Short mmCIF file of C-alpha atoms and ligand atoms in Angstrom, two decimals:
data_model
loop_
_atom_site.label_atom_id
_atom_site.label_comp_id
_atom_site.label_asym_id
_atom_site.label_seq_id
_atom_site.Cartn_x
_atom_site.Cartn_y
_atom_site.Cartn_z
CA MET M 8 144.40 -59.19 -10.54
CA ALA M 9 147.05 -61.31 -11.54
CA GLU M 10 150.16 -59.62 -13.20
CA LYS M 11 149.87 -58.86 -17.31
CA LEU M 12 151.55 -61.49 -19.33
CA ARG M 13 154.30 -59.32 -20.81
CA PHE M 14 156.65 -59.34 -24.21
CA ASN M 15 159.15 -56.93 -23.01
CA GLY M 16 162.71 -57.44 -24.61
CA ARG M 17 160.94 -60.13 -27.65
CA VAL M 18 160.84 -59.92 -31.16
CA ALA M 19 157.65 -60.62 -33.21
CA VAL M 20 157.60 -61.42 -36.99
CA VAL M 21 153.82 -61.55 -37.72
CA THR M 22 153.43 -62.19 -41.54
CA GLY M 23 150.15 -60.32 -43.66
CA ALA M 24 150.01 -58.11 -40.57
CA GLY M 25 148.70 -55.17 -42.76
CA ALA M 26 145.05 -56.22 -41.98
CA GLY M 27 142.56 -58.82 -40.85
CA LEU M 28 144.01 -61.13 -37.87
CA GLY M 29 147.35 -60.12 -38.36
CA ARG M 30 147.15 -56.97 -37.82
CA THR M 31 145.50 -57.73 -34.67
CA TYR M 32 148.19 -60.13 -33.37
CA ALA M 33 150.68 -57.14 -34.21
CA LEU M 34 148.56 -54.50 -32.20
CA LEU M 35 148.47 -56.62 -29.18
CA LEU M 36 151.96 -58.00 -29.05
CA ALA M 37 153.39 -54.97 -29.25
CA GLU M 38 150.88 -53.38 -26.59
CA ARG M 39 152.54 -55.79 -24.12
CA GLY M 40 155.80 -54.86 -24.82
CA ALA M 41 157.09 -56.84 -27.95
CA SER M 42 158.99 -55.20 -30.86
CA VAL M 43 156.85 -56.20 -34.07
CA VAL M 44 157.85 -56.95 -37.83
CA VAL M 45 154.62 -56.00 -39.62
CA ASN M 46 155.15 -58.18 -42.76
CA ASP M 47 152.70 -57.29 -45.86
CA LEU M 48 153.04 -57.70 -49.34
CA GLY M 49 149.79 -55.50 -49.77
CA GLY M 50 148.31 -57.14 -52.50
CA GLY M 51 144.70 -58.26 -53.33
CA ARG M 52 143.04 -61.54 -51.70
CA HIS M 53 143.51 -63.27 -54.77
CA GLY M 54 147.46 -62.67 -54.83
CA ASP M 55 147.67 -59.88 -57.01
CA GLY M 56 149.63 -57.06 -56.92
CA SER M 57 151.74 -55.00 -54.16
CA SER M 58 151.40 -52.18 -52.03
CA THR M 59 153.38 -50.61 -48.99
CA LYS M 60 150.31 -48.80 -47.55
CA ALA M 61 149.16 -52.08 -45.62
CA ALA M 62 152.33 -52.63 -43.43
CA ASP M 63 152.58 -48.95 -42.87
CA THR M 64 149.32 -48.32 -41.56
CA VAL M 65 149.70 -50.83 -38.79
CA VAL M 66 153.08 -49.73 -38.24
CA GLU M 67 151.54 -46.22 -37.71
CA GLU M 68 149.00 -47.54 -35.51
CA ILE M 69 151.52 -48.83 -33.36
CA LYS M 70 153.73 -46.25 -32.81
CA ALA M 71 150.66 -43.70 -32.32
CA LYS M 72 150.21 -46.08 -29.24
CA GLY M 73 153.98 -45.63 -28.18
CA GLY M 74 154.55 -49.18 -29.26
CA LYS M 75 157.59 -50.64 -31.41
CA ALA M 76 157.52 -51.69 -35.09
CA VAL M 77 158.92 -51.63 -38.38
CA PRO M 78 157.33 -52.46 -41.64
CA ASP M 79 158.28 -55.07 -44.27
CA TYR M 80 157.15 -55.20 -47.41
CA ASN M 81 158.39 -58.71 -48.54
CA SER M 82 156.29 -61.35 -50.07
CA VAL M 83 156.21 -64.65 -47.39
CA GLU M 84 157.92 -66.51 -50.57
CA ASP M 85 161.16 -64.58 -49.68
CA GLY M 86 160.72 -65.36 -45.75
CA GLU M 87 164.49 -64.95 -45.32
CA LYS M 88 164.31 -61.33 -46.31
CA ILE M 89 161.60 -60.80 -43.59
CA ILE M 90 163.66 -62.47 -40.83
CA GLN M 91 166.53 -60.20 -41.91
CA THR M 92 164.17 -57.17 -41.30
CA ALA M 93 163.62 -58.49 -37.67
CA LEU M 94 167.41 -58.81 -37.41
CA ASP M 95 168.46 -55.73 -39.09
CA ASN M 96 166.22 -53.46 -37.00
CA PHE M 97 166.02 -54.97 -33.59
CA GLY M 98 168.83 -57.67 -33.56
CA ARG M 99 166.85 -61.10 -32.73
CA VAL M 100 163.54 -62.73 -33.55
CA ASP M 101 161.96 -64.49 -30.91
CA ILE M 102 158.54 -65.05 -32.16
CA LEU M 103 157.23 -65.66 -35.27
CA ILE M 104 153.41 -66.13 -36.81
CA ASN M 105 152.56 -67.38 -39.88
CA ASN M 106 149.60 -65.75 -40.96
CA ALA M 107 149.95 -64.08 -44.46
CA GLY M 108 147.09 -65.85 -46.77
CA ILE M 109 145.29 -65.50 -50.13
CA LEU M 110 142.48 -67.46 -51.57
CA ARG M 111 141.73 -68.91 -55.38
CA ASP M 112 138.64 -70.45 -54.49
CA ARG M 113 137.37 -72.88 -57.24
CA THR M 114 135.59 -76.06 -57.90
CA PHE M 115 138.20 -79.07 -57.89
CA ALA M 116 137.52 -79.25 -61.60
CA ARG M 117 138.09 -75.68 -62.34
CA ILE M 118 141.54 -75.47 -60.65
CA SER M 119 144.34 -74.22 -63.01
CA ASP M 120 147.96 -74.80 -62.22
CA GLN M 121 148.42 -70.92 -61.16
CA ASP M 122 145.47 -71.50 -58.35
CA TRP M 123 146.92 -74.47 -57.16
CA ASP M 124 150.89 -73.15 -57.01
CA LEU M 125 149.81 -69.88 -55.82
CA VAL M 126 148.29 -70.91 -52.97
CA HIS M 127 150.77 -73.42 -52.23
CA ARG M 128 153.56 -70.79 -52.68
CA VAL M 129 151.77 -68.18 -50.20
CA HIS M 130 150.56 -70.79 -47.48
CA LEU M 131 152.85 -73.43 -47.51
CA LYS M 132 156.12 -72.74 -48.87
CA GLY M 133 155.39 -69.27 -47.30
CA SER M 134 155.38 -70.60 -43.82
CA PHE M 135 158.45 -73.25 -44.39
CA LYS M 136 160.51 -70.11 -45.75
CA THR M 137 160.18 -67.83 -43.14
CA THR M 138 160.44 -70.62 -40.52
CA GLN M 139 163.41 -71.75 -41.89
CA ALA M 140 165.08 -68.46 -41.99
CA ALA M 141 164.39 -67.95 -38.21
CA TRP M 142 165.12 -71.53 -37.08
CA PRO M 143 168.94 -71.09 -36.43
CA HIS M 144 168.41 -67.85 -34.60
CA MET M 145 166.07 -69.48 -32.40
CA ARG M 146 168.15 -72.60 -32.09
CA LYS M 147 171.39 -70.35 -30.90
CA GLN M 148 169.09 -68.45 -28.26
CA GLN M 149 167.56 -71.84 -27.24
CA TYR M 150 164.14 -70.27 -27.69
CA GLY M 151 161.13 -69.46 -30.28
CA ARG M 152 157.79 -69.53 -30.60
CA ILE M 153 156.17 -70.40 -34.08
CA ILE M 154 152.49 -70.41 -34.96
CA MET M 155 151.31 -71.76 -38.27
CA THR M 156 147.69 -70.66 -39.46
CA SER M 157 145.49 -73.63 -40.70
CA SER M 158 141.62 -73.68 -41.53
CA GLN M 159 138.29 -75.38 -40.87
CA SER M 160 138.73 -75.63 -44.55
CA GLY M 161 141.78 -77.75 -44.10
CA LEU M 162 140.69 -80.08 -41.07
CA CYS M 163 137.53 -80.88 -42.86
CA GLY M 164 137.35 -79.68 -46.31
CA ASN M 165 135.30 -77.25 -47.88
CA PHE M 166 133.32 -77.16 -51.24
CA GLY M 167 135.56 -74.83 -53.36
CA GLN M 168 138.79 -75.08 -51.28
CA ALA M 169 140.78 -77.76 -52.42
CA ASN M 170 143.73 -75.81 -53.36
CA TYR M 171 143.24 -73.81 -49.89
CA SER M 172 142.59 -77.23 -48.07
CA ALA M 173 145.28 -79.12 -49.18
CA ALA M 174 148.01 -76.42 -48.13
CA LYS M 175 146.19 -75.48 -44.80
CA TYR M 176 146.33 -79.72 -43.71
CA GLY M 177 149.90 -79.17 -45.04
CA LEU M 178 150.63 -76.75 -42.47
CA VAL M 179 149.25 -78.85 -39.91
CA GLY M 180 151.94 -81.84 -40.72
CA LEU M 181 154.73 -79.20 -40.71
CA ASN M 182 153.50 -78.27 -37.28
CA ASN M 183 153.85 -81.43 -35.95
CA THR M 184 157.17 -82.22 -36.79
CA LEU M 185 158.66 -78.89 -36.13
CA ALA M 186 156.99 -79.70 -32.80
CA LEU M 187 159.23 -82.70 -32.22
CA GLU M 188 162.42 -80.88 -33.84
CA GLY M 189 162.20 -77.59 -31.92
CA ASP M 190 161.29 -79.19 -28.36
CA LYS M 191 164.86 -79.64 -27.38
CA TYR M 192 165.87 -76.05 -28.31
CA ASN M 193 162.55 -74.71 -26.58
CA ILE M 194 161.26 -73.73 -29.84
CA HIS M 195 157.68 -74.82 -29.53
CA CYS M 196 155.19 -74.54 -32.35
CA ASN M 197 151.33 -74.64 -32.42
CA THR M 198 148.66 -74.03 -34.63
CA ILE M 199 145.57 -71.92 -34.91
CA VAL M 200 142.35 -72.58 -36.51
CA PRO M 201 140.59 -69.10 -36.54
CA THR M 202 137.26 -67.91 -37.79
CA ALA M 203 137.34 -64.48 -38.08
CA ALA M 204 135.74 -61.78 -40.12
CA SER M 205 138.35 -60.36 -42.91
CA ARG M 206 138.10 -59.44 -46.51
CA LEU M 207 139.20 -63.60 -46.91
CA THR M 208 135.68 -64.40 -45.27
CA GLU M 209 133.57 -61.28 -46.29
CA ASP M 210 131.55 -63.39 -49.03
CA ILE M 211 131.63 -66.88 -46.99
CA LEU M 212 130.58 -66.45 -43.69
CA PRO M 213 126.73 -65.11 -43.10
CA PRO M 214 126.24 -61.39 -42.36
CA ASP M 215 125.18 -61.88 -38.86
CA MET M 216 128.03 -64.04 -37.63
CA PHE M 217 130.32 -61.87 -39.81
CA ALA M 218 129.74 -58.76 -37.38
CA GLU M 219 130.31 -60.86 -34.16
CA LEU M 220 133.80 -62.91 -35.24
CA ARG M 221 135.69 -59.75 -34.50
CA PRO M 222 139.63 -60.85 -35.68
CA CYS M 223 140.79 -58.97 -32.13
CA LEU M 224 138.76 -61.80 -30.13
CA ILE M 225 141.52 -64.37 -31.98
CA ALA M 226 144.43 -62.57 -30.90
CA PRO M 227 144.95 -63.23 -27.27
CA VAL M 228 144.75 -67.02 -27.83
CA VAL M 229 147.27 -66.83 -30.58
CA ALA M 230 149.59 -64.27 -28.22
CA TRP M 231 149.20 -66.79 -25.37
CA LEU M 232 150.50 -69.52 -27.64
CA CYS M 233 153.53 -67.13 -28.18
CA HIS M 234 154.01 -66.46 -24.84
CA GLU M 235 157.08 -67.72 -22.71
CA SER M 236 154.80 -69.41 -19.98
CA CYS M 237 152.75 -71.45 -22.36
CA GLY M 238 154.22 -75.08 -22.45
CA ASP M 239 152.38 -76.34 -25.40
CA ASN M 240 154.18 -77.79 -28.32
CA GLY M 241 152.18 -78.92 -31.55
CA SER M 242 148.57 -77.88 -30.11
CA ILE M 243 146.37 -77.17 -32.98
CA ILE M 244 143.81 -74.52 -31.42
CA ASP M 245 140.39 -73.73 -33.00
CA SER M 246 139.25 -70.43 -32.32
CA GLY M 247 136.23 -67.57 -33.14
CA ALA M 248 134.26 -65.13 -31.10
CA GLY M 249 136.32 -65.81 -27.73
CA TYR M 250 135.84 -69.40 -28.15
CA ALA M 251 138.95 -71.64 -28.43
CA ALA M 252 139.40 -75.73 -28.29
CA GLN M 253 142.09 -77.84 -29.16
CA CYS M 254 142.18 -80.40 -32.32
CA GLN M 255 143.34 -83.84 -32.37
CA MET M 256 143.55 -86.73 -34.50
CA TYR M 257 141.88 -90.18 -33.23
CA ARG M 258 142.08 -93.29 -34.41
CA GLY M 259 139.58 -96.25 -33.77
CA GLU M 260 140.53 -99.46 -31.85
CA GLY M 261 140.57 -101.27 -35.24
CA VAL M 262 140.86 -104.97 -35.80
CA SER M 263 143.47 -107.83 -36.85
CA LEU M 264 141.94 -109.04 -40.23
CA ARG M 265 143.83 -112.34 -39.94
CA LYS M 266 143.73 -114.81 -37.42
CA ARG M 267 147.39 -116.29 -37.89
CA ILE M 268 150.56 -114.88 -38.90
CA THR M 269 150.96 -117.30 -41.93
CA ASP M 270 147.40 -116.55 -42.95
CA ASP M 271 147.16 -114.08 -46.29
CA LEU M 272 144.61 -111.58 -46.65
CA SER M 273 141.37 -111.57 -49.19
CA ILE M 274 139.33 -108.62 -50.08
CA GLU M 275 136.25 -110.85 -48.52
CA ASP M 276 138.21 -110.66 -44.85
CA VAL M 277 138.37 -107.06 -45.55
CA ARG M 278 134.46 -106.68 -46.16
CA ASP M 279 133.65 -109.15 -43.55
CA SER M 280 135.59 -106.80 -40.68
CA TRP M 281 135.03 -103.30 -42.30
CA GLU M 282 132.51 -102.29 -39.43
CA LYS M 283 134.88 -103.12 -36.75
CA VAL M 284 137.54 -101.44 -38.46
CA THR M 285 135.49 -98.34 -39.08
CA ASP M 286 134.06 -98.32 -35.24
CA MET M 287 135.05 -94.98 -33.66
CA SER M 288 133.47 -96.19 -30.06
CA LYS M 289 136.94 -96.74 -28.63
CA ALA M 290 138.91 -94.38 -30.85
CA THR M 291 141.66 -92.96 -29.03
CA PRO M 292 143.88 -90.00 -29.88
CA LEU M 293 146.86 -90.34 -32.03
CA THR M 294 149.33 -88.11 -30.44
CA THR M 295 153.05 -89.60 -31.43
CA ILE M 296 154.24 -91.52 -34.16
CA GLN M 297 155.71 -94.41 -31.38
CA ALA M 298 152.11 -94.84 -30.31
CA ALA M 299 150.70 -94.67 -34.05
CA THR M 300 153.15 -97.68 -34.58
CA SER M 301 153.02 -99.56 -31.20
CA ASN M 302 149.80 -101.21 -32.12
CA LEU M 303 151.09 -103.08 -34.82
CA MET M 304 153.71 -104.78 -32.89
CA THR M 305 151.01 -105.62 -30.56
CA VAL M 306 148.67 -107.11 -33.46
CA LEU M 307 152.07 -108.99 -35.17
CA GLU M 308 152.92 -110.34 -31.52
CA GLU M 309 148.98 -111.50 -30.98
CA LEU M 310 149.14 -113.22 -34.42
CA ARG M 311 152.67 -114.56 -33.84
CA THR M 312 151.19 -116.29 -30.31
CA ALA M 313 147.67 -117.39 -31.69
CA PRO M 314 146.87 -121.13 -31.36
P1 NAD R 10 143.50 -61.13 -44.84
O1 NAD R 10 143.18 -61.04 -46.35
O2 NAD R 10 142.83 -59.93 -43.80
O3 NAD R 10 145.02 -61.13 -44.04
C1 NAD R 10 145.74 -61.68 -44.74
C2 NAD R 10 147.29 -60.43 -45.18
O4 NAD R 10 148.12 -61.60 -45.71
C3 NAD R 10 146.89 -59.54 -45.95
O5 NAD R 10 146.92 -58.43 -45.37
C4 NAD R 10 147.72 -59.67 -47.43
O6 NAD R 10 148.09 -58.81 -48.00
C5 NAD R 10 149.07 -60.61 -46.52
N1 NAD R 10 149.62 -61.67 -47.31
C6 NAD R 10 148.64 -62.27 -48.71
N2 NAD R 10 149.87 -62.45 -49.21
C7 NAD R 10 151.12 -62.14 -48.99
C8 NAD R 10 152.18 -62.74 -49.05
N3 NAD R 10 152.84 -63.43 -50.14
N4 NAD R 10 153.49 -62.30 -48.25
C9 NAD R 10 152.70 -61.15 -47.28
N5 NAD R 10 151.72 -60.96 -46.92
C10 NAD R 10 151.15 -61.45 -47.70
O7 NAD R 10 142.99 -62.31 -44.11
P2 NAD R 10 142.89 -63.21 -42.96
O8 NAD R 10 141.13 -63.56 -42.76
O9 NAD R 10 142.98 -62.16 -41.81
O10 NAD R 10 143.77 -64.40 -43.09
C11 NAD R 10 144.89 -64.33 -42.27
C12 NAD R 10 145.06 -65.53 -42.18
O11 NAD R 10 144.30 -66.66 -41.50
C13 NAD R 10 145.48 -66.70 -43.33
O12 NAD R 10 146.13 -67.42 -43.51
C14 NAD R 10 143.91 -67.24 -43.45
O13 NAD R 10 144.08 -68.48 -44.66
C15 NAD R 10 143.98 -67.65 -42.27
N6 NAD R 10 142.46 -67.81 -41.91
C16 NAD R 10 141.39 -67.44 -41.75
C17 NAD R 10 140.04 -67.52 -41.57
C18 NAD R 10 139.33 -66.49 -40.99
O14 NAD R 10 137.98 -66.81 -40.57
N7 NAD R 10 139.63 -64.98 -41.84
C19 NAD R 10 139.82 -68.82 -41.55
C20 NAD R 10 140.87 -69.67 -41.56
C21 NAD R 10 142.00 -69.57 -41.65
#
């Protein structure tokens, strides 16, 4: 068998690592040689309260197996303090897994400002704060591996999760831009879209599925994305139950709604072409902003030269 992938000398920060998915990421990275900051606020699933117990328990678990770990009890809203814990204890930060999360599910009409803000503060702002604090250190050392945690709710929408799905899709946007800005510094940013049994999903997933969806089956996928030999940057990986697949945005072939460059456009022109506008039979992936805008150039050129 090929040599095992190791993380010796690497320092990893895992947010929300006191339970669920984050705990399995921290355990696996430590088992493979990384020094790990086990961050967890230790509150309830709706963002209430705090405790040192969750992070402490996982640090003890890692140490009992001979690994290196320190706890950190800050909220991801104070991301700079979490990164400081890594610097104070291990002198660097190589890997950042933005995983901490809460839920405040309500149907759209019933979402309060607090439900909206708290979910955005933990998921989107927390990932921004923690990543921005790690960024200059990763740039300086010309190395970094960052993970964002999105959700099928973000990619597809989910009844009762408007606040959560908006924040989770926001993380995809953050991922896409960080992948571009980090590339020349060898900082890679990728996104995991997990499905696993945890306290966040115990009343959402069907009971028979819940038992099968062990979080530890996602940890190797995340660890691979964090390894120096993984070249992916900007990928969005859906994973659960030992399955993994890349997700991408697609755009249909589309159609020019005008015949000549001097033509105006009416609502009826749009209606009459709607079938072609929405036809996805010749769809292609939208991978770069250059690719996204280049077809506008082609359309304009065709209109200019139309007889
Ligand atoms: P979990 O509740 O078991 O773990 C989340 C951890 O984050 C908890 O230990 C919690 O204390 C911690 N946390 C919450 N707010 C924090 C804050 N402000 N600062 C620091 N830590 C904080 O849930 P999980 O299912 O393991 O979720 C992990 C991530 O995966 C979340 O971002 C979640 O939205 C995402 N996710 C999970 C699933 C799934 O199927 N479990 C699906 C899609 C996305």
